[in-house]
PDB file of C-alpha atoms and ligand atoms in Angstrom:
ATOM      1  CA  MET A 621      76.270 -23.286-142.624  1.00  0.00           C
ATOM      2  CA  SER A 622      75.322 -20.201-144.545  1.00  0.00           C
ATOM      3  CA  VAL A 623      71.970 -20.177-146.144  1.00  0.00           C
ATOM      4  CA  LYS A 624      71.367 -19.503-149.743  1.00  0.00           C
ATOM      5  CA  LEU A 625      68.026 -18.141-150.831  1.00  0.00           C
ATOM      6  CA  PHE A 626      66.813 -17.739-154.455  1.00  0.00           C
ATOM      7  CA  ILE A 627      63.797 -15.414-154.722  1.00  0.00           C
ATOM      8  CA  GLN A 628      61.624 -16.220-157.816  1.00  0.00           C
ATOM      9  CA  PRO A 629      59.077 -13.721-158.830  1.00  0.00           C
ATOM     10  CA  ILE A 630      55.831 -15.439-160.243  1.00  0.00           C
ATOM     11  CA  GLY A 631      53.715 -12.964-162.184  1.00  0.00           C
ATOM     12  CA  PHE A 632      55.268 -10.250-159.975  1.00  0.00           C
ATOM     13  CA  ASN A 633      56.870  -7.439-161.583  1.00  0.00           C
ATOM     14  CA  ASP A 634      57.585  -4.935-158.977  1.00  0.00           C
ATOM     15  CA  ARG A 635      61.661  -5.084-158.682  1.00  0.00           C
ATOM     16  CA  SER A 636      61.772  -2.542-156.275  1.00  0.00           C
ATOM     17  CA  THR A 637      59.818  -4.437-153.576  1.00  0.00           C
ATOM     18  CA  LEU A 638      61.847  -7.429-154.454  1.00  0.00           C
ATOM     19  CA  HIS A 639      65.132  -5.519-153.754  1.00  0.00           C
ATOM     20  CA  TRP A 640      63.878  -4.052-150.759  1.00  0.00           C
ATOM     21  CA  LEU A 641      62.731  -7.658-149.552  1.00  0.00           C
ATOM     22  CA  ALA A 642      65.971  -9.114-150.162  1.00  0.00           C
ATOM     23  CA  GLU A 643      67.972  -6.329-148.217  1.00  0.00           C
ATOM     24  CA  GLU A 644      65.683  -6.696-145.189  1.00  0.00           C
ATOM     25  CA  LEU A 645      65.776 -10.471-145.219  1.00  0.00           C
ATOM     26  CA  ARG A 646      69.498 -10.276-144.977  1.00  0.00           C
ATOM     27  CA  ARG A 647      69.356  -7.715-142.158  1.00  0.00           C
ATOM     28  CA  ARG A 648      66.767  -9.357-140.187  1.00  0.00           C
ATOM     29  CA  PHE A 649      67.694 -12.925-140.235  1.00  0.00           C
ATOM     30  CA  PRO A 650      69.736 -14.097-137.197  1.00  0.00           C
ATOM     31  CA  VAL A 651      71.748 -16.202-139.595  1.00  0.00           C
ATOM     32  CA  SER A 652      73.749 -15.218-142.509  1.00  0.00           C
ATOM     33  CA  LEU A 653      71.706 -15.210-145.525  1.00  0.00           C
ATOM     34  CA  ASP A 654      72.783 -15.139-149.261  1.00  0.00           C
ATOM     35  CA  VAL A 655      69.971 -13.675-151.244  1.00  0.00           C
ATOM     36  CA  ARG A 656      69.571 -13.875-154.965  1.00  0.00           C
ATOM     37  CA  ILE A 657      66.827 -12.594-157.105  1.00  0.00           C
ATOM     38  CA  SER A 658      65.938 -14.105-160.326  1.00  0.00           C
ATOM     39  CA  LEU A 659      66.208 -11.999-163.299  1.00  0.00           C
ATOM     40  CA  TRP A 660      63.353 -13.661-164.980  1.00  0.00           C
ATOM     41  CA  PRO A 661      59.809 -13.509-163.672  1.00  0.00           C
ATOM     42  CA  ILE A 662      57.857 -16.607-164.552  1.00  0.00           C
ATOM     43  CA  GLY A 663      54.018 -16.838-165.175  1.00  0.00           C
ATOM     44  CA  LEU A 664      52.378 -20.002-164.219  1.00  0.00           C
ATOM     45  CA  ASP A 665      48.734 -19.407-164.920  1.00  0.00           C
ATOM     46  CA  TYR A 666      48.876 -21.553-168.136  1.00  0.00           C
ATOM     47  CA  LEU A 667      49.755 -24.669-166.165  1.00  0.00           C
ATOM     48  CA  ASP A 668      47.780 -26.697-163.939  1.00  0.00           C
ATOM     49  CA  VAL A 669      48.761 -24.758-161.123  1.00  0.00           C
ATOM     50  CA  PHE A 670      45.989 -22.114-161.380  1.00  0.00           C
ATOM     51  CA  ASP A 671      42.521 -22.930-160.504  1.00  0.00           C
ATOM     52  CA  TRP A 672      40.458 -20.989-162.839  1.00  0.00           C
ATOM     53  CA  SER A 673      37.341 -21.575-161.086  1.00  0.00           C
ATOM     54  CA  ARG A 674      38.598 -20.076-157.880  1.00  0.00           C
ATOM     55  CA  MET A 675      40.953 -17.923-159.660  1.00  0.00           C
ATOM     56  CA  GLN A 676      43.571 -18.955-157.182  1.00  0.00           C
ATOM     57  CA  PHE A 677      47.019 -20.728-157.409  1.00  0.00           C
ATOM     58  CA  LYS A 678      47.169 -24.070-155.973  1.00  0.00           C
ATOM     59  CA  ALA A 679      50.064 -23.451-153.396  1.00  0.00           C
ATOM     60  CA  VAL A 680      51.408 -27.056-153.162  1.00  0.00           C
ATOM     61  CA  ARG A 681      51.449 -27.133-157.175  1.00  0.00           C
ATOM     62  CA  VAL A 682      53.461 -23.809-157.248  1.00  0.00           C
ATOM     63  CA  ASN A 683      56.059 -25.053-154.670  1.00  0.00           C
ATOM     64  CA  GLU A 684      56.468 -28.392-156.640  1.00  0.00           C
ATOM     65  CA  VAL A 685      57.039 -26.350-160.089  1.00  0.00           C
ATOM     66  CA  LEU A 686      59.657 -24.123-158.188  1.00  0.00           C
ATOM     67  CA  GLN A 687      61.241 -27.338-156.660  1.00  0.00           C
ATOM     68  CA  GLU A 688      61.450 -28.846-160.322  1.00  0.00           C
ATOM     69  CA  LEU A 689      62.873 -25.474-161.808  1.00  0.00           C
ATOM     70  CA  TYR A 690      65.451 -25.312-159.325  1.00  0.00           C
ATOM     71  CA  LYS A 691      66.424 -28.861-158.633  1.00  0.00           C
ATOM     72  CA  ASP A 692      70.097 -28.493-159.427  1.00  0.00           C
ATOM     73  CA  VAL A 693      70.586 -25.751-156.932  1.00  0.00           C
ATOM     74  CA  LEU A 694      68.181 -27.373-154.432  1.00  0.00           C
ATOM     75  CA  GLY A 695      70.512 -30.199-154.034  1.00  0.00           C
ATOM     76  CA  LEU A 696      72.863 -28.315-152.244  1.00  0.00           C
ATOM     77  CA  ARG A 697      72.641 -28.161-148.432  1.00  0.00           C
ATOM     78  CA  GLY A 698      71.407 -24.859-147.232  1.00  0.00           C
ATOM     79  CA  SER A 699      69.698 -23.659-150.541  1.00  0.00           C
ATOM     80  CA  PHE A 700      65.960 -22.712-150.728  1.00  0.00           C
ATOM     81  CA  VAL A 701      63.638 -21.038-153.027  1.00  0.00           C
ATOM     82  CA  LEU A 702      61.063 -18.277-152.110  1.00  0.00           C
ATOM     83  CA  GLY A 703      58.536 -17.845-154.801  1.00  0.00           C
ATOM     84  CA  LEU A 704      56.743 -14.056-154.794  1.00  0.00           C
ATOM     85  CA  VAL A 705      53.421 -14.693-156.475  1.00  0.00           C
ATOM     86  CA  ALA A 706      51.333 -11.759-157.490  1.00  0.00           C
ATOM     87  CA  GLY A 707      47.856 -13.321-156.951  1.00  0.00           C
ATOM     88  CA  ASP A 708      46.081 -15.535-154.289  1.00  0.00           C
ATOM     89  CA  GLY A 709      46.714 -18.992-153.440  1.00  0.00           C
ATOM     90  CA  TYR A 710      45.090 -21.879-151.445  1.00  0.00           C
ATOM     91  CA  VAL A 711      45.581 -25.534-150.186  1.00  0.00           C
ATOM     92  CA  GLU A 712      42.744 -28.217-149.991  1.00  0.00           C
ATOM     93  CA  GLY A 713      40.737 -27.528-146.894  1.00  0.00           C
ATOM     94  CA  LEU A 714      41.584 -23.757-146.635  1.00  0.00           C
ATOM     95  CA  ASN A 715      40.121 -20.795-148.405  1.00  0.00           C
ATOM     96  CA  PHE A 716      43.185 -19.053-148.874  1.00  0.00           C
ATOM     97  CA  VAL A 717      46.906 -19.051-147.699  1.00  0.00           C
ATOM     98  CA  PHE A 718      49.242 -15.959-147.136  1.00  0.00           C
ATOM     99  CA  GLY A 719      51.993 -18.521-148.015  1.00  0.00           C
ATOM    100  CA  LEU A 720      53.300 -21.895-147.879  1.00  0.00           C
ATOM    101  CA  ALA A 721      56.452 -23.621-146.876  1.00  0.00           C
ATOM    102  CA  ILE A 722      57.175 -27.356-147.981  1.00  0.00           C
ATOM    103  CA  PRO A 723      60.490 -28.094-146.102  1.00  0.00           C
ATOM    104  CA  GLU A 724      60.848 -31.492-147.810  1.00  0.00           C
ATOM    105  CA  LEU A 725      60.914 -29.588-151.213  1.00  0.00           C
ATOM    106  CA  SER A 726      63.095 -26.672-149.712  1.00  0.00           C
ATOM    107  CA  THR A 727      60.606 -24.262-151.404  1.00  0.00           C
ATOM    108  CA  ALA A 728      58.296 -21.652-150.084  1.00  0.00           C
ATOM    109  CA  THR A 729      55.640 -19.160-151.742  1.00  0.00           C
ATOM    110  CA  VAL A 730      54.071 -15.986-150.519  1.00  0.00           C
ATOM    111  CA  TYR A 731      50.972 -14.722-152.193  1.00  0.00           C
ATOM    112  CA  THR A 732      50.731 -11.012-152.348  1.00  0.00           C
ATOM    113  CA  SER A 733      47.237 -10.072-153.428  1.00  0.00           C
ATOM    114  CA  ARG A 734      45.507 -10.101-149.973  1.00  0.00           C
ATOM    115  CA  LEU A 735      48.632  -8.258-148.437  1.00  0.00           C
ATOM    116  CA  GLU A 736      47.952  -5.170-151.019  1.00  0.00           C
ATOM    117  CA  THR A 737      46.995  -1.799-149.445  1.00  0.00           C
ATOM    118  CA  GLY A 738      47.464   1.780-150.869  1.00  0.00           C
ATOM    119  CA  ASP A 739      49.894   2.176-147.986  1.00  0.00           C
ATOM    120  CA  ARG A 740      53.219   1.118-149.605  1.00  0.00           C
ATOM    121  CA  GLN A 741      55.233   0.929-146.363  1.00  0.00           C
ATOM    122  CA  LEU A 742      52.516  -1.325-144.978  1.00  0.00           C
ATOM    123  CA  TYR A 743      52.372  -3.539-147.872  1.00  0.00           C
ATOM    124  CA  HIS A 744      56.369  -4.115-147.693  1.00  0.00           C
ATOM    125  CA  LEU A 745      55.962  -4.885-144.075  1.00  0.00           C
ATOM    126  CA  ARG A 746      53.258  -7.426-144.595  1.00  0.00           C
ATOM    127  CA  VAL A 747      55.297  -9.064-147.694  1.00  0.00           C
ATOM    128  CA  LEU A 748      58.261  -9.005-145.422  1.00  0.00           C
ATOM    129  CA  LYS A 749      56.645 -10.732-142.409  1.00  0.00           C
ATOM    130  CA  GLU A 750      55.166 -13.433-144.748  1.00  0.00           C
ATOM    131  CA  ALA A 751      58.381 -14.120-146.344  1.00  0.00           C
ATOM    132  CA  MET A 752      60.055 -14.299-143.013  1.00  0.00           C
ATOM    133  CA  HIS A 753      57.596 -16.580-141.642  1.00  0.00           C
ATOM    134  CA  GLU A 754      57.683 -19.072-144.530  1.00  0.00           C
ATOM    135  CA  LEU A 755      61.409 -18.975-144.539  1.00  0.00           C
ATOM    136  CA  GLY A 756      61.310 -19.705-140.828  1.00  0.00           C
ATOM    137  CA  HIS A 757      59.310 -22.892-141.702  1.00  0.00           C
ATOM    138  CA  LEU A 758      61.850 -23.982-144.402  1.00  0.00           C
ATOM    139  CA  LEU A 759      64.750 -23.804-141.781  1.00  0.00           C
ATOM    140  CA  GLY A 760      62.604 -25.894-139.266  1.00  0.00           C
ATOM    141  CA  LEU A 761      60.731 -23.507-137.113  1.00  0.00           C
ATOM    142  CA  GLY A 762      57.192 -24.324-136.210  1.00  0.00           C
ATOM    143  CA  HIS A 763      54.478 -21.732-135.067  1.00  0.00           C
ATOM    144  CA  CYS A 764      55.324 -19.631-132.258  1.00  0.00           C
ATOM    145  CA  PRO A 765      52.789 -19.082-129.299  1.00  0.00           C
ATOM    146  CA  ASN A 766      54.193 -15.568-128.981  1.00  0.00           C
ATOM    147  CA  ARG A 767      51.759 -13.403-131.004  1.00  0.00           C
ATOM    148  CA  ARG A 768      54.056 -10.577-131.643  1.00  0.00           C
ATOM    149  CA  CYS A 769      56.679 -13.005-133.127  1.00  0.00           C
ATOM    150  CA  VAL A 770      56.928 -13.324-136.862  1.00  0.00           C
ATOM    151  CA  MET A 771      56.462 -17.118-136.295  1.00  0.00           C
ATOM    152  CA  SER A 772      53.018 -16.544-134.978  1.00  0.00           C
ATOM    153  CA  PHE A 773      50.115 -18.104-137.160  1.00  0.00           C
ATOM    154  CA  SER A 774      48.030 -15.705-139.131  1.00  0.00           C
ATOM    155  CA  ASN A 775      44.624 -16.268-140.178  1.00  0.00           C
ATOM    156  CA  SER A 776      43.595 -12.734-141.067  1.00  0.00           C
ATOM    157  CA  ILE A 777      45.492  -9.759-142.245  1.00  0.00           C
ATOM    158  CA  SER A 778      44.948  -7.977-138.899  1.00  0.00           C
ATOM    159  CA  GLU A 779      47.055 -10.877-137.281  1.00  0.00           C
ATOM    160  CA  VAL A 780      49.673 -10.252-139.951  1.00  0.00           C
ATOM    161  CA  ASP A 781      49.645  -6.630-138.933  1.00  0.00           C
ATOM    162  CA  PHE A 782      49.943  -7.412-135.310  1.00  0.00           C
ATOM    163  CA  LYS A 783      52.977  -9.480-135.357  1.00  0.00           C
ATOM    164  CA  GLU A 784      56.364  -7.861-135.733  1.00  0.00           C
ATOM    165  CA  PRO A 785      59.083  -8.466-138.379  1.00  0.00           C
ATOM    166  CA  TRP A 786      61.354 -10.072-136.074  1.00  0.00           C
ATOM    167  CA  PHE A 787      61.792 -13.713-134.404  1.00  0.00           C
ATOM    168  CA  CYS A 788      61.287 -13.810-130.821  1.00  0.00           C
ATOM    169  CA  PRO A 789      64.347 -14.972-128.770  1.00  0.00           C
ATOM    170  CA  VAL A 790      63.107 -18.514-128.534  1.00  0.00           C
ATOM    171  CA  CYS A 791      62.862 -18.584-132.265  1.00  0.00           C
ATOM    172  CA  VAL A 792      66.161 -17.113-132.761  1.00  0.00           C
ATOM    173  CA  SER A 793      68.004 -19.537-130.509  1.00  0.00           C
ATOM    174  CA  LYS A 794      66.078 -22.421-132.361  1.00  0.00           C
ATOM    175  CA  LEU A 795      67.103 -21.064-135.772  1.00  0.00           C
ATOM    176  CA  LYS A 796      70.742 -20.700-134.826  1.00  0.00           C
ATOM    177  CA  SER A 797      70.919 -24.264-133.391  1.00  0.00           C
ATOM    178  CA  PHE A 798      69.257 -25.544-136.567  1.00  0.00           C
ATOM    179  CA  ILE A 799      71.770 -23.790-138.780  1.00  0.00           C
ATOM    180  CA  GLY A 800      74.645 -24.607-136.494  1.00  0.00           C
ATOM    181  CA  VAL A 801      76.001 -21.339-135.341  1.00  0.00           C
TER     182      VAL A 801
HETATM  183 ZN1  LIG B1425      53.206 -20.864-140.786  1.00  0.00          ZN
HETATM  184 ZN1  LIG B1426      58.826 -17.085-131.820  1.00  0.00          ZN
END
């Protein structure tokens, strides 16, 4: 099965980062990935998906909106949507999330505001790692005990920086067996 990934920018206008991300995902995923970037960024701040008292996106709602928006293509096996959100997100019970994957909806999101830094290369790496991590969840991977593996759980930006933008051998073989290659 080849995996088709749609990247949907949400309030995110940095096209060069989007194109870099798409290229790196293609290169680093151990299974063949067909990546498409939406030409139209969308804003979701006017909906019930943004919590104005916390100034954060409700991550579950963002994934639900993406699922609704892409329901025609998500009906096809092996199709997924990754939302790249310029902002911060949370889920009930957590102060924030770097990203959220909901495999049942075939959608994932990454929130970039906590990944930002003056060092553009570092920022790109952080976005890439979080995108790989959430995509890994969409494809069936859980959290990995290897702290260097991109599927390791990150609770802080230093933990994001500690892990590598690669899947460890255990996660690679799981991914391949999920996809059937
Ligand atoms: Zn995770
Ligand atoms: Zn791993």
